[in-house]
């Protein structure tokens, strides 16, 4: 198996991590300046046989929900591409996520159209990866990772607002019946606990009003709000995150979740970077943002791996056949 390396982009700096058997090791930090990009190119050449996952934790994201008639094959692909170009015409980093079909009427398909809206943020990194011929498995975002591992943390019943803390800031992610509908990142100035607690409380209230206006949650019912946090920091956060008629806060132990998901070194505070990178490596989302031309070396790697596997199977078959033939001759 090829080694997995995760490139975390949460601002002007990109951090390289090596994942192996539930452990994550930081291998370098690179700026978007020419010196930093040159250092990144050297790093990529050094590990040219690895699989690289570019994970973005940034505020420049877009989400659009829409119900569309259910079609299949080429017509469906054309319809999705047309919708993506209408919503996100200025970026190629976009994807469509199916949230299932309605059970009544025409049985329309509910789709979430998502995108990383500022291509300028990614251009230097993607150019460097392409020039180094790195095996880029895909470009992912924290919401895409949460779409896979989030329901395991919050359950799959009813609407829930999931709050997590990363190096990028405080992220609020809305699920309904275990399906991702919306996510938003609030950046932090000081990253002290008071600021984190105040941001969790204030932004949760704003998002509740937004969801009510969008008719995604009913009025008059408190929204279940799950906060992923360290037990040592939970009391301070609880001082800010108090239950009300709109929000009902719950706190989940990040260390217990990390152990449950197989992360060997559990977080010492509420920062969930390593937990989500582990989820990306172990439960890689089907959807990702990179267009096909950015992943061509990954496709070549998959073809080469398939041919190698087929060769080993053929060799094993030949050895078994020759062993059987030799045994018959001996007898």
CSV table of C-alpha atoms in Angstrom, one decimal:
chain,number,residue,atom,x,y,z
A,1,UNK,CA,0.0,0.0,0.0
A,2,UNK,CA,1.2,3.5,-0.8
A,3,UNK,CA,1.9,5.8,2.1
A,4,UNK,CA,-0.8,8.5,2.8
A,5,UNK,CA,0.2,12.1,3.3
A,6,UNK,CA,-2.3,14.8,4.1
A,7,UNK,CA,-1.7,18.5,3.2
A,8,UNK,CA,-3.8,20.6,5.5
A,9,UNK,CA,-4.6,24.1,4.2
A,10,UNK,CA,-6.2,26.4,6.8
A,11,UNK,CA,-4.8,29.8,5.6
A,12,UNK,CA,-1.7,31.1,3.9
A,13,UNK,CA,0.3,28.1,5.3
A,14,UNK,CA,0.1,24.5,4.2
A,15,UNK,CA,1.1,21.8,6.7
A,16,UNK,CA,2.2,18.3,5.6
A,17,UNK,CA,1.3,15.3,7.7
A,18,UNK,CA,2.1,11.6,7.4
A,19,UNK,CA,-0.6,9.2,8.5
A,20,UNK,CA,0.2,5.6,9.4
A,21,UNK,CA,-1.9,3.0,11.3
A,22,UNK,CA,-3.8,5.7,13.3
A,23,UNK,CA,-0.8,7.9,14.0
A,24,UNK,CA,-0.2,11.4,12.5
A,25,UNK,CA,3.2,13.0,12.2
A,26,UNK,CA,3.8,16.6,11.1
A,27,UNK,CA,6.5,16.7,8.4
A,28,UNK,CA,6.7,20.3,7.4
A,29,UNK,CA,5.1,23.7,6.9
A,30,UNK,CA,5.1,25.6,3.6
A,31,UNK,CA,4.1,29.2,2.8
A,32,UNK,CA,2.7,30.3,-0.5
A,33,UNK,CA,5.8,32.4,-1.2
A,34,UNK,CA,8.2,31.2,-3.9
A,35,UNK,CA,10.6,29.9,-1.2
A,36,UNK,CA,7.8,27.9,0.4
A,37,UNK,CA,6.5,26.5,-2.9
A,38,UNK,CA,10.1,25.4,-3.8
A,39,UNK,CA,10.4,23.6,-0.4
A,40,UNK,CA,7.0,22.0,-1.0
A,41,UNK,CA,8.2,20.8,-4.5
A,42,UNK,CA,11.3,19.2,-2.9
A,43,UNK,CA,9.1,17.5,-0.3
A,44,UNK,CA,6.8,16.1,-3.0
A,45,UNK,CA,9.7,14.8,-4.9
A,46,UNK,CA,11.1,13.1,-1.8
A,47,UNK,CA,7.8,11.3,-1.3
A,48,UNK,CA,6.7,10.9,-5.0
A,49,UNK,CA,5.3,7.4,-4.4
A,50,UNK,CA,2.9,8.6,-1.7
A,51,UNK,CA,-0.8,9.4,-2.0
A,52,UNK,CA,-1.5,13.1,-1.3
A,53,UNK,CA,-4.8,14.4,0.1
A,54,UNK,CA,-5.3,18.1,0.1
A,55,UNK,CA,-7.6,19.0,2.9
A,56,UNK,CA,-9.0,22.6,3.1
A,57,UNK,CA,-10.3,24.2,6.3
A,58,UNK,CA,-11.2,27.6,5.1
A,59,UNK,CA,-14.2,30.0,5.2
A,60,UNK,CA,-14.6,30.5,1.5
A,61,UNK,CA,-17.1,27.7,0.9
A,62,UNK,CA,-20.5,27.5,-0.8
A,63,UNK,CA,-23.5,25.3,-0.3
A,64,UNK,CA,-26.8,25.1,-2.2
A,65,UNK,CA,-29.7,22.7,-1.7
A,66,UNK,CA,-32.0,21.8,-4.6
A,67,UNK,CA,-34.6,19.2,-5.5
A,68,UNK,CA,-34.2,18.0,-9.1
A,69,UNK,CA,-36.0,15.4,-11.2
A,70,UNK,CA,-34.3,12.0,-10.9
A,71,UNK,CA,-32.4,11.1,-14.0
A,72,UNK,CA,-29.5,8.7,-14.7
A,73,UNK,CA,-26.5,8.3,-16.9
A,74,UNK,CA,-25.2,11.0,-19.1
A,75,UNK,CA,-28.3,13.2,-18.7
A,76,UNK,CA,-27.7,13.3,-14.9
A,77,UNK,CA,-24.0,14.2,-15.3
A,78,UNK,CA,-24.9,17.0,-17.8
A,79,UNK,CA,-27.6,18.3,-15.4
A,80,UNK,CA,-25.3,18.4,-12.4
A,81,UNK,CA,-22.5,20.1,-14.4
A,82,UNK,CA,-24.9,22.7,-15.6
A,83,UNK,CA,-26.2,23.4,-12.1
A,84,UNK,CA,-22.6,23.6,-10.7
A,85,UNK,CA,-21.6,26.0,-13.4
A,86,UNK,CA,-24.6,28.2,-12.6
A,87,UNK,CA,-23.9,28.3,-8.9
A,88,UNK,CA,-20.1,28.3,-8.9
A,89,UNK,CA,-19.1,29.6,-12.3
A,90,UNK,CA,-15.8,31.1,-11.0
A,91,UNK,CA,-14.2,27.9,-9.6
A,92,UNK,CA,-13.6,24.4,-10.9
A,93,UNK,CA,-13.5,23.1,-7.3
A,94,UNK,CA,-17.1,22.0,-7.0
A,95,UNK,CA,-19.1,18.8,-6.5
A,96,UNK,CA,-22.6,17.5,-6.1
A,97,UNK,CA,-23.7,15.2,-3.2
A,98,UNK,CA,-26.9,13.2,-3.4
A,99,UNK,CA,-28.9,13.3,-0.2
A,100,UNK,CA,-31.5,10.7,-1.3
A,101,UNK,CA,-34.8,10.8,-3.1
A,102,UNK,CA,-38.2,11.9,-1.9
A,103,UNK,CA,-40.7,9.1,-0.9
A,104,UNK,CA,-43.7,10.7,-2.5
A,105,UNK,CA,-44.8,12.6,-5.6
A,106,UNK,CA,-42.2,12.6,-8.5
A,107,UNK,CA,-39.6,11.2,-6.1
A,108,UNK,CA,-37.2,14.1,-6.8
A,109,UNK,CA,-33.6,13.8,-5.8
A,110,UNK,CA,-32.3,16.1,-3.1
A,111,UNK,CA,-28.8,17.4,-4.0
A,112,UNK,CA,-26.3,19.4,-2.1
A,113,UNK,CA,-24.1,21.5,-4.5
A,114,UNK,CA,-20.8,22.4,-2.7
A,115,UNK,CA,-17.7,24.3,-3.7
A,116,UNK,CA,-14.5,25.9,-2.6
A,117,UNK,CA,-15.2,29.4,-4.0
A,118,UNK,CA,-11.8,31.0,-4.1
A,119,UNK,CA,-9.6,29.2,-6.7
A,120,UNK,CA,-6.8,31.8,-6.1
A,121,UNK,CA,-6.3,30.2,-2.6
A,122,UNK,CA,-5.5,26.8,-4.2
A,123,UNK,CA,-3.8,27.8,-7.5
A,124,UNK,CA,-0.2,27.9,-6.2
A,125,UNK,CA,-0.5,24.6,-4.3
A,126,UNK,CA,-2.2,22.8,-7.2
A,127,UNK,CA,0.3,24.1,-9.7
A,128,UNK,CA,3.2,22.8,-7.5
A,129,UNK,CA,1.5,19.4,-7.1
A,130,UNK,CA,1.0,19.2,-10.9
A,131,UNK,CA,4.5,20.2,-11.7
A,132,UNK,CA,5.9,17.7,-9.3
A,133,UNK,CA,3.7,15.0,-10.8
A,134,UNK,CA,2.4,14.2,-7.3
A,135,UNK,CA,-0.2,11.5,-6.9
A,136,UNK,CA,-3.1,13.7,-5.8
A,137,UNK,CA,-6.0,11.6,-4.5
A,138,UNK,CA,-8.3,14.6,-4.3
A,139,UNK,CA,-9.1,18.0,-2.9
A,140,UNK,CA,-11.3,17.7,0.2
A,141,UNK,CA,-12.9,20.1,2.7
A,142,UNK,CA,-13.7,19.6,6.4
A,143,UNK,CA,-17.4,19.5,5.6
A,144,UNK,CA,-16.9,16.6,3.2
A,145,UNK,CA,-14.9,14.7,5.9
A,146,UNK,CA,-17.6,15.5,8.5
A,147,UNK,CA,-20.3,14.1,6.1
A,148,UNK,CA,-18.7,10.7,6.5
A,149,UNK,CA,-17.7,10.7,10.2
A,150,UNK,CA,-20.1,13.3,11.6
A,151,UNK,CA,-23.2,11.0,11.9
A,152,UNK,CA,-21.2,8.5,13.9
A,153,UNK,CA,-20.6,11.3,16.5
A,154,UNK,CA,-24.1,12.9,16.6
A,155,UNK,CA,-26.4,10.1,15.4
A,156,UNK,CA,-28.7,10.1,12.3
A,157,UNK,CA,-32.0,11.1,13.8
A,158,UNK,CA,-33.5,14.6,13.2
A,159,UNK,CA,-31.7,17.9,12.7
A,160,UNK,CA,-28.5,18.6,14.6
A,161,UNK,CA,-25.9,21.4,14.6
A,162,UNK,CA,-22.4,20.0,15.2
A,163,UNK,CA,-19.7,22.4,16.5
A,164,UNK,CA,-16.0,21.6,16.3
A,165,UNK,CA,-12.8,23.5,16.8
A,166,UNK,CA,-9.9,23.3,14.3
A,167,UNK,CA,-6.8,25.4,13.5
A,168,UNK,CA,-9.0,27.3,11.1
A,169,UNK,CA,-11.5,28.4,13.7
A,170,UNK,CA,-14.9,27.3,15.0
A,171,UNK,CA,-16.9,25.2,12.5
A,172,UNK,CA,-20.7,24.9,12.7
A,173,UNK,CA,-22.0,22.0,10.5
A,174,UNK,CA,-25.7,21.3,10.1
A,175,UNK,CA,-27.0,17.7,9.6
A,176,UNK,CA,-30.5,16.4,9.0
A,177,UNK,CA,-31.1,12.7,9.3
A,178,UNK,CA,-27.4,12.1,9.2
A,179,UNK,CA,-27.0,14.1,5.9
A,180,UNK,CA,-24.8,17.2,5.5
A,181,UNK,CA,-26.8,20.3,4.6
A,182,UNK,CA,-24.6,23.2,5.5
A,183,UNK,CA,-21.3,24.2,7.1
A,184,UNK,CA,-19.7,27.5,8.2
A,185,UNK,CA,-16.3,28.4,9.6
A,186,UNK,CA,-15.9,31.3,12.0
A,187,UNK,CA,-12.3,32.4,12.3
A,188,UNK,CA,-10.7,33.3,15.6
A,189,UNK,CA,-8.4,36.2,16.6
A,190,UNK,CA,-6.9,35.0,19.9
A,191,UNK,CA,-8.0,31.3,20.2
A,192,UNK,CA,-8.5,31.6,23.9
A,193,UNK,CA,-11.3,29.6,25.6
A,194,UNK,CA,-13.5,32.6,26.2
A,195,UNK,CA,-13.4,33.6,22.5
A,196,UNK,CA,-14.1,30.0,21.5
A,197,UNK,CA,-17.1,29.8,23.9
A,198,UNK,CA,-18.5,33.2,22.9
A,199,UNK,CA,-18.2,32.3,19.2
A,200,UNK,CA,-19.9,28.9,19.7
A,201,UNK,CA,-22.8,30.5,21.4
A,202,UNK,CA,-23.3,33.6,19.2
A,203,UNK,CA,-22.8,31.9,15.9
A,204,UNK,CA,-25.1,29.0,16.9
A,205,UNK,CA,-27.9,31.5,17.5
A,206,UNK,CA,-27.3,33.1,14.2
A,207,UNK,CA,-27.3,29.8,12.3
A,208,UNK,CA,-30.5,28.8,14.1
A,209,UNK,CA,-32.2,31.9,12.8
A,210,UNK,CA,-30.8,31.3,9.3
A,211,UNK,CA,-32.1,27.7,9.3
A,212,UNK,CA,-35.5,28.8,10.5
A,213,UNK,CA,-35.7,31.4,7.7
A,214,UNK,CA,-34.7,28.6,5.2
A,215,UNK,CA,-37.4,26.4,6.7
A,216,UNK,CA,-34.8,23.7,7.4
A,217,UNK,CA,-35.8,23.6,11.1
A,218,UNK,CA,-39.3,24.3,12.6
A,219,UNK,CA,-40.0,27.3,14.8
A,220,UNK,CA,-40.7,26.8,18.5
A,221,UNK,CA,-38.5,23.7,18.7
A,222,UNK,CA,-35.0,23.8,20.3
A,223,UNK,CA,-32.3,22.7,17.9
A,224,UNK,CA,-30.0,19.9,19.2
A,225,UNK,CA,-26.5,21.4,19.2
A,226,UNK,CA,-23.5,19.0,19.8
A,227,UNK,CA,-20.1,20.5,20.8
A,228,UNK,CA,-17.0,18.4,20.3
A,229,UNK,CA,-14.7,19.4,23.1
A,230,UNK,CA,-12.1,18.3,25.6
A,231,UNK,CA,-13.5,17.5,29.1
A,232,UNK,CA,-10.9,19.8,30.7
A,233,UNK,CA,-12.3,22.7,28.6
A,234,UNK,CA,-16.0,21.8,28.7
A,235,UNK,CA,-16.8,23.7,31.9
A,236,UNK,CA,-15.6,27.0,30.4
A,237,UNK,CA,-17.5,26.5,27.2
A,238,UNK,CA,-20.7,25.6,29.1
A,239,UNK,CA,-20.6,29.0,30.8
A,240,UNK,CA,-21.2,30.5,27.3
A,241,UNK,CA,-23.2,27.7,25.7
A,242,UNK,CA,-26.4,27.7,27.8
A,243,UNK,CA,-29.7,26.0,26.8
A,244,UNK,CA,-32.5,28.1,25.6
A,245,UNK,CA,-35.8,27.8,23.7
A,246,UNK,CA,-33.8,27.8,20.5
A,247,UNK,CA,-30.7,25.7,21.2
A,248,UNK,CA,-30.2,22.6,23.4
A,249,UNK,CA,-26.4,22.1,23.9
A,250,UNK,CA,-24.7,18.7,24.4
A,251,UNK,CA,-21.0,18.2,24.9
A,252,UNK,CA,-19.1,15.2,23.4
A,253,UNK,CA,-15.7,14.1,24.7
A,254,UNK,CA,-13.2,14.5,21.8
A,255,UNK,CA,-10.8,12.0,23.4
A,256,UNK,CA,-13.4,9.3,23.6
A,257,UNK,CA,-14.5,9.9,20.0
A,258,UNK,CA,-10.8,9.7,18.9
A,259,UNK,CA,-10.3,6.4,20.6
A,260,UNK,CA,-13.5,5.0,19.1
A,261,UNK,CA,-12.4,5.9,15.6
A,262,UNK,CA,-9.0,4.4,16.0
A,263,UNK,CA,-6.8,7.5,16.5
A,264,UNK,CA,-3.8,6.3,18.5
A,265,UNK,CA,-2.7,9.7,20.0
A,266,UNK,CA,-5.9,11.3,21.3
A,267,UNK,CA,-6.1,15.2,21.3
A,268,UNK,CA,-5.1,16.9,24.5
A,269,UNK,CA,-7.4,19.9,23.9
A,270,UNK,CA,-10.5,20.6,21.7
A,271,UNK,CA,-8.6,21.0,18.5
A,272,UNK,CA,-10.0,18.3,16.1
A,273,UNK,CA,-7.5,18.7,13.3
A,274,UNK,CA,-5.8,15.3,13.8
A,275,UNK,CA,-9.2,13.5,14.4
A,276,UNK,CA,-10.5,14.8,11.1
A,277,UNK,CA,-7.3,14.0,9.2
A,278,UNK,CA,-7.5,10.5,10.6
A,279,UNK,CA,-11.1,10.3,9.3
A,280,UNK,CA,-10.0,11.4,5.9
A,281,UNK,CA,-7.3,8.7,5.8
A,282,UNK,CA,-9.6,5.9,7.0
A,283,UNK,CA,-13.0,6.9,5.6
A,284,UNK,CA,-12.0,8.9,2.5
A,285,UNK,CA,-15.2,10.6,1.1
A,286,UNK,CA,-16.4,9.5,-2.3
A,287,UNK,CA,-16.9,13.2,-3.3
A,288,UNK,CA,-14.0,15.5,-3.7
A,289,UNK,CA,-13.4,18.9,-5.5
A,290,UNK,CA,-10.4,18.4,-7.8
A,291,UNK,CA,-11.2,18.2,-11.6
A,292,UNK,CA,-10.0,15.2,-13.5
A,293,UNK,CA,-6.9,16.8,-14.9
A,294,UNK,CA,-5.5,17.4,-11.4
A,295,UNK,CA,-5.9,13.7,-10.5
A,296,UNK,CA,-4.5,12.1,-13.7
A,297,UNK,CA,-1.4,10.8,-11.9
A,298,UNK,CA,-3.7,9.2,-9.3
A,299,UNK,CA,-5.7,7.5,-12.0
A,300,UNK,CA,-2.4,6.2,-13.5
A,301,UNK,CA,-1.4,4.9,-10.1
A,302,UNK,CA,-4.7,3.1,-9.8
A,303,UNK,CA,-4.3,1.5,-13.2
A,304,UNK,CA,-0.7,0.5,-12.3
A,305,UNK,CA,-1.8,-1.0,-9.0
A,306,UNK,CA,-4.6,-3.0,-10.6
A,307,UNK,CA,-2.2,-4.4,-13.2
A,308,UNK,CA,0.3,-5.2,-10.4
A,309,UNK,CA,-2.4,-7.0,-8.5
A,310,UNK,CA,-3.5,-8.9,-11.5
A,311,UNK,CA,0.1,-9.9,-12.2
A,312,UNK,CA,0.5,-11.3,-8.6
A,313,UNK,CA,-2.7,-13.2,-9.0
A,314,UNK,CA,-1.6,-14.7,-12.3
A,315,UNK,CA,1.8,-15.6,-10.8
A,316,UNK,CA,0.1,-17.3,-7.8
A,317,UNK,CA,-2.1,-19.2,-10.3
A,318,UNK,CA,0.9,-20.3,-12.3
A,319,UNK,CA,2.8,-21.5,-9.2
A,320,UNK,CA,-0.2,-23.5,-8.0
A,321,UNK,CA,-0.6,-25.1,-11.5
A,322,UNK,CA,3.1,-25.9,-11.7
A,323,UNK,CA,3.1,-27.3,-8.2
A,324,UNK,CA,0.1,-29.6,-9.1
A,325,UNK,CA,1.8,-30.6,-12.3
A,326,UNK,CA,5.0,-31.4,-10.5
A,327,UNK,CA,3.2,-33.4,-7.9
A,328,UNK,CA,1.5,-35.4,-10.7
A,329,UNK,CA,4.8,-36.1,-12.4
A,330,UNK,CA,6.4,-37.2,-9.1
A,331,UNK,CA,3.5,-39.6,-8.4
